[in-house]
Amino acid sequence: MRQRYDVVVVGAGASGMMAAITAARNGAYVLVLEHMDRAGKKILATGNGKCNYTNEKQGLSYYRGENPAFVLPVLKQFGFKETIAFFEELGIYPKERNGYYYPASEQAASVLKVLLMELKRLRVEIRYEVGIRSIQREKNGFCFETKTGNFYGTTCILATGGYSAKKTGSDGSGFLYAKKLGHHLINPVPALVQLVAKEPCLKEWTGIRIEANLKIYAKKELLSEDTGEVQLTDYGISGIPTFQVSRFAAKALERGEKVTAFLDFLPRQSKEEVFLLLKQRFFSYGTGKTMQEALIGLFPEKLISVLLKKCALKEEFPAKRVSEKELHLLCKQIKQFTLMIEKTKSFDMAQVTAGGIRTDELKNETLESTLIPGLYFAGEMVDIDGMCGGYNLQWAWSSGYVAGCAAAKKQIINGTVYK
Ligand SMILES: Cc1cc2nc3c(=O)[nH]c(=O)nc-3n(C[C@H](O)[C@H](O)[C@H](O)COP(=O)(O)OP(=O)(O)OC[C@H]3O[C@@H](n4cnc5c(N)ncnc54)[C@H](O)[C@@H]3O)c2cc1C
């Protein structure tokens, strides 16, 4: 007699664990198949080890994909409030910082531990290092052929993540099962990732962190912008504003478009205000100072050198002898420093994958496949990615919950689906 589970979840990451817990709480007999030797490796890396597990600001504008509105019915069933309540019940006392939520322990390990405790309490079986060879659709469900034998499930939830941070287990293999089962992908690209630029000054500005506005353009169209602390590095740019715009740059680069980044190093002042400020610093207060000295206190010294060099101005030249034309040039570099973006850093450096299973092949109330009854998807493998700030984990919890609930309620008997 072959052993059969009601729900088989593939992948013990954030979304898979949430799906398994929810299915088990709804009375299902649940098995989780994980190819790593442990669950939730990526959770440990989140929020610099502190796990920013949700955000109180929610809405369409925080989620991206071919059809971002796909998230709405999912978040409606399990959103911010439900997430806080769910984790509080498991033991995670919330700590809020500017709307971002972390466990009070400030340890991502706490989030993983409480999920594992709950899975144990619910007697959910987890098989590690499984090595799935194939997932086949059968009359009454699915057969999972693995290195160590076959497993059978009435329903299947694929929660294998995308390609980002491969060392945590998400190597894209789940996409292959989905494709073999007939699903299609929006081509995955790295997101929440650093941008690599072509620019001679990169070595000189390495290590600078500065508040700036970052705009990304392709085909003369503004794709995305963000303001915050940008990190200037030897390959290009990093930091939260870079992460926020990166998926748009990645998509445009994938389309073969030229991508340009504009940095505004004084985003609170208009161009006219900056010009007046420069005039004051160079002409009124510049007596006895060099060009470089006239800018000290306004920018980090490494950036002053880069800006002056860009305008072909000599650092040691007397400030008072600068022309208005040269000041206009300097003003332009300050307000609109241009970088040609060559590529993004790789998936290994990316926090998330943009792209994945097409949402028009899924029912948005249940996350069930419209092609194969009893097959569900959750988490990052779906073509939804969130902004930096707890939105990707929120999507993992929300989609895991919805898929887990729906899968538990579904039965397939002799090919007929009973809801
Ligand atoms: C460094 C870093 C920091 C981050 N910080 C945050 C943050 O603070 N807040 C936030 O909201 N988001 C953050 N994210 C993003 C967030 O962690 C992910 O979006 C989320 O964990 C995705 O969950 P998931 O379950 O879909 O996929 P994953 O967490 O990737 O889990 C997938 C699981 O499936 C398993 N698996 C894959 N293929 C197979 C297979 N063939 N067979 C069996 N098992 C398989 C994997 O081993 C893994 O355990 C961060 C990501 C990174 C990399």
Short mmCIF file of C-alpha atoms in Angstrom, two decimals, residues 52-275:
data_model
loop_
_atom_site.label_atom_id
_atom_site.label_comp_id
_atom_site.label_asym_id
_atom_site.label_seq_id
_atom_site.Cartn_x
_atom_site.Cartn_y
_atom_site.Cartn_z
CA ASN A 52 12.33 42.36 8.27
CA TYR A 53 9.28 40.08 8.08
CA THR A 54 6.62 42.61 7.06
CA ASN A 55 5.78 46.29 6.68
CA GLU A 56 2.76 48.21 7.93
CA LYS A 57 2.51 50.13 4.64
CA GLN A 58 0.83 47.82 2.18
CA GLY A 59 -0.76 48.23 -1.25
CA LEU A 60 -0.35 47.66 -4.93
CA SER A 61 2.54 50.10 -5.35
CA TYR A 62 4.86 47.94 -3.22
CA TYR A 63 4.56 44.89 -5.48
CA ARG A 64 5.79 44.34 -9.02
CA GLY A 65 5.28 41.83 -11.84
CA GLU A 66 3.51 41.67 -15.20
CA ASN A 67 0.27 42.03 -13.24
CA PRO A 68 0.94 43.44 -9.75
CA ALA A 69 -2.81 43.56 -9.00
CA PHE A 70 -2.62 39.77 -8.77
CA VAL A 71 -1.42 40.23 -5.15
CA LEU A 72 -4.56 42.00 -3.96
CA PRO A 73 -6.94 39.03 -3.42
CA VAL A 74 -4.04 37.18 -1.78
CA LEU A 75 -3.12 40.02 0.61
CA LYS A 76 -6.81 40.46 1.40
CA GLN A 77 -6.93 36.93 2.79
CA PHE A 78 -3.65 37.19 4.70
CA GLY A 79 -2.05 40.62 4.92
CA PHE A 80 -0.03 42.69 7.37
CA LYS A 81 -2.39 42.32 10.38
CA GLU A 82 -2.78 38.59 9.91
CA THR A 83 1.01 38.22 9.59
CA ILE A 84 1.66 40.07 12.86
CA ALA A 85 -1.03 38.02 14.62
CA PHE A 86 0.21 34.73 13.16
CA PHE A 87 3.77 35.31 14.31
CA GLU A 88 2.74 36.74 17.66
CA GLU A 89 0.81 33.54 18.34
CA LEU A 90 3.94 31.56 17.50
CA GLY A 91 6.02 33.69 19.88
CA ILE A 92 7.43 36.50 17.72
CA TYR A 93 6.92 39.77 19.56
CA PRO A 94 7.00 42.53 16.91
CA LYS A 95 9.45 45.41 16.92
CA GLU A 96 8.65 48.31 14.56
CA ARG A 97 11.11 50.75 12.97
CA ASN A 98 9.68 53.30 10.47
CA GLY A 99 6.91 50.86 9.58
CA TYR A 100 9.35 47.96 9.06
CA TYR A 101 8.70 44.98 11.36
CA TYR A 102 11.33 42.73 12.95
CA PRO A 103 11.17 40.16 15.75
CA ALA A 104 11.91 41.82 19.11
CA SER A 105 14.84 39.42 19.48
CA GLU A 106 16.28 41.00 16.28
CA GLN A 107 17.25 37.48 15.27
CA ALA A 108 16.04 35.96 12.01
CA ALA A 109 16.75 32.59 13.62
CA SER A 110 13.78 33.20 15.97
CA VAL A 111 11.42 33.41 12.99
CA LEU A 112 12.75 30.17 11.55
CA LYS A 113 12.64 28.42 14.94
CA VAL A 114 9.01 29.27 15.65
CA LEU A 115 7.99 28.05 12.17
CA LEU A 116 9.82 24.76 12.74
CA MET A 117 8.26 24.40 16.21
CA GLU A 118 4.81 24.86 14.70
CA LEU A 119 5.48 22.34 11.92
CA LYS A 120 6.57 19.85 14.58
CA ARG A 121 3.53 20.54 16.74
CA LEU A 122 1.28 19.93 13.73
CA ARG A 123 3.20 16.71 12.93
CA VAL A 124 4.11 17.87 9.46
CA GLU A 125 6.70 15.51 8.00
CA ILE A 126 9.77 17.14 6.43
CA ARG A 127 12.12 15.09 4.25
CA TYR A 128 15.51 16.74 3.71
CA GLU A 129 18.04 16.22 0.90
CA VAL A 130 15.34 14.61 -1.22
CA GLY A 131 16.56 15.14 -4.80
CA ILE A 132 13.32 15.13 -6.76
CA ARG A 133 13.78 13.49 -10.18
CA SER A 134 10.32 14.28 -11.49
CA ILE A 135 6.84 15.36 -10.50
CA GLN A 136 4.17 13.55 -12.44
CA ARG A 137 0.52 14.14 -12.60
CA GLU A 138 -1.58 11.07 -11.85
CA LYS A 139 -5.28 10.32 -11.88
CA ASN A 140 -5.67 11.05 -8.16
CA GLY A 141 -2.94 13.58 -7.67
CA PHE A 142 0.83 13.70 -8.06
CA CYS A 143 3.76 11.31 -7.86
CA PHE A 144 7.11 12.69 -6.67
CA GLU A 145 9.94 10.49 -7.87
CA THR A 146 12.99 11.06 -5.67
CA LYS A 147 16.42 9.52 -5.12
CA THR A 148 15.08 7.70 -2.07
CA GLY A 149 11.74 6.50 -3.42
CA ASN A 150 8.39 7.78 -4.55
CA PHE A 151 5.94 9.97 -2.62
CA TYR A 152 2.31 10.58 -3.49
CA GLY A 153 0.11 13.57 -2.83
CA THR A 154 -3.44 14.52 -3.68
CA THR A 155 -2.33 18.12 -4.16
CA CYS A 156 1.06 19.71 -4.75
CA ILE A 157 2.32 23.14 -3.70
CA LEU A 158 5.45 24.28 -5.50
CA ALA A 159 7.34 26.74 -3.26
CA THR A 160 10.91 26.39 -4.47
CA GLY A 161 11.80 30.10 -4.69
CA GLY A 162 13.56 31.69 -7.66
CA TYR A 163 17.25 31.90 -8.55
CA SER A 164 18.41 34.45 -5.97
CA ALA A 165 21.04 33.52 -3.36
CA LYS A 166 21.47 30.02 -4.76
CA LYS A 167 23.52 28.86 -1.79
CA THR A 168 20.33 29.00 0.29
CA GLY A 169 18.81 26.31 -1.95
CA SER A 170 16.84 28.28 -4.54
CA ASP A 171 18.60 27.13 -7.69
CA GLY A 172 15.67 27.51 -10.08
CA SER A 173 15.07 23.75 -10.27
CA GLY A 174 11.43 24.25 -9.29
CA PHE A 175 10.86 26.16 -12.52
CA LEU A 176 11.80 23.01 -14.45
CA TYR A 177 9.08 20.95 -12.71
CA ALA A 178 6.59 23.72 -13.43
CA LYS A 179 7.58 23.87 -17.09
CA LYS A 180 7.32 20.08 -17.45
CA LEU A 181 3.83 20.32 -15.95
CA GLY A 182 2.93 22.79 -18.71
CA HIS A 183 3.49 26.19 -17.07
CA HIS A 184 5.23 29.18 -18.65
CA LEU A 185 7.61 31.74 -17.17
CA ILE A 186 8.18 35.43 -17.38
CA ASN A 187 11.93 35.34 -17.86
CA PRO A 188 13.53 35.66 -14.39
CA VAL A 189 16.03 38.48 -13.78
CA PRO A 190 17.86 39.54 -10.59
CA ALA A 191 16.14 42.20 -8.47
CA LEU A 192 16.98 44.09 -5.27
CA VAL A 193 20.52 43.94 -6.55
CA GLN A 194 23.55 46.18 -7.19
CA LEU A 195 24.07 47.89 -10.56
CA VAL A 196 27.33 47.66 -12.50
CA ALA A 197 28.35 50.82 -14.39
CA LYS A 198 30.81 51.94 -17.07
CA GLU A 199 32.56 54.98 -15.59
CA PRO A 200 36.24 55.82 -15.14
CA CYS A 201 35.80 57.37 -11.67
CA LEU A 202 34.55 54.24 -9.92
CA LYS A 203 37.84 53.36 -8.21
CA GLU A 204 38.12 56.91 -6.86
CA TRP A 205 34.69 57.05 -5.25
CA THR A 206 34.68 53.59 -3.69
CA GLY A 207 33.37 53.56 -0.15
CA ILE A 208 31.28 56.74 -0.31
CA ARG A 209 27.77 56.57 1.19
CA ILE A 210 25.69 59.61 0.41
CA GLU A 211 22.07 60.66 0.38
CA ALA A 212 21.06 60.99 -3.27
CA ASN A 213 18.15 60.70 -5.63
CA LEU A 214 18.64 57.93 -8.18
CA LYS A 215 16.74 57.89 -11.47
CA ILE A 216 16.88 55.12 -14.05
CA TYR A 217 16.09 55.85 -17.69
CA ALA A 218 15.84 53.73 -20.82
CA LYS A 219 14.74 55.03 -24.21
CA LYS A 220 14.47 58.51 -22.65
CA GLU A 221 11.74 57.20 -20.34
CA LEU A 222 11.96 57.38 -16.56
CA LEU A 223 11.66 53.76 -15.39
CA SER A 224 12.00 54.23 -11.66
CA GLU A 225 13.48 56.50 -8.99
CA ASP A 226 14.24 56.43 -5.31
CA THR A 227 15.96 58.65 -2.75
CA GLY A 228 18.09 57.46 0.15
CA GLU A 229 21.60 56.41 1.02
CA VAL A 230 23.37 55.37 -2.18
CA GLN A 231 26.64 53.46 -1.87
CA LEU A 232 29.25 54.32 -4.49
CA THR A 233 31.42 51.30 -5.20
CA ASP A 234 34.26 50.18 -7.47
CA TYR A 235 31.79 48.45 -9.80
CA GLY A 236 28.96 51.03 -9.72
CA ILE A 237 26.20 51.62 -7.19
CA SER A 238 24.56 49.80 -4.30
CA GLY A 239 22.37 50.62 -1.29
CA ILE A 240 18.61 50.66 -0.86
CA PRO A 241 17.74 53.20 -3.64
CA THR A 242 19.77 51.07 -6.08
CA PHE A 243 17.95 47.92 -4.94
CA GLN A 244 14.58 49.60 -5.36
CA VAL A 245 15.19 50.59 -9.00
CA SER A 246 17.23 47.52 -9.98
CA ARG A 247 14.42 45.31 -11.27
CA PHE A 248 13.44 47.98 -13.80
CA ALA A 249 17.05 48.29 -14.95
CA ALA A 250 17.32 44.49 -15.18
CA LYS A 251 14.16 44.24 -17.30
CA ALA A 252 15.27 47.03 -19.66
CA LEU A 253 18.75 45.51 -20.04
CA GLU A 254 17.11 42.17 -20.79
CA ARG A 255 15.14 43.89 -23.59
CA GLY A 256 18.49 45.08 -24.99
CA GLU A 257 17.86 48.74 -24.10
CA LYS A 258 20.55 51.21 -23.01
CA VAL A 259 20.07 52.02 -19.34
CA THR A 260 21.27 55.29 -17.83
CA ALA A 261 21.35 56.22 -14.15
CA PHE A 262 21.25 59.82 -12.94
CA LEU A 263 22.43 60.66 -9.45
CA ASP A 264 21.39 63.89 -7.74
CA PHE A 265 23.79 64.50 -4.85
CA LEU A 266 21.76 67.42 -3.45
CA PRO A 267 18.19 66.12 -3.90
CA ARG A 268 16.61 68.60 -1.46
CA GLN A 269 17.73 71.65 -3.46
CA SER A 270 16.66 72.76 -6.94
CA LYS A 271 19.23 73.32 -9.67
CA GLU A 272 18.90 77.08 -9.18
CA GLU A 273 19.45 76.77 -5.42
CA VAL A 274 22.51 74.62 -5.94
CA PHE A 275 23.92 77.15 -8.41
#
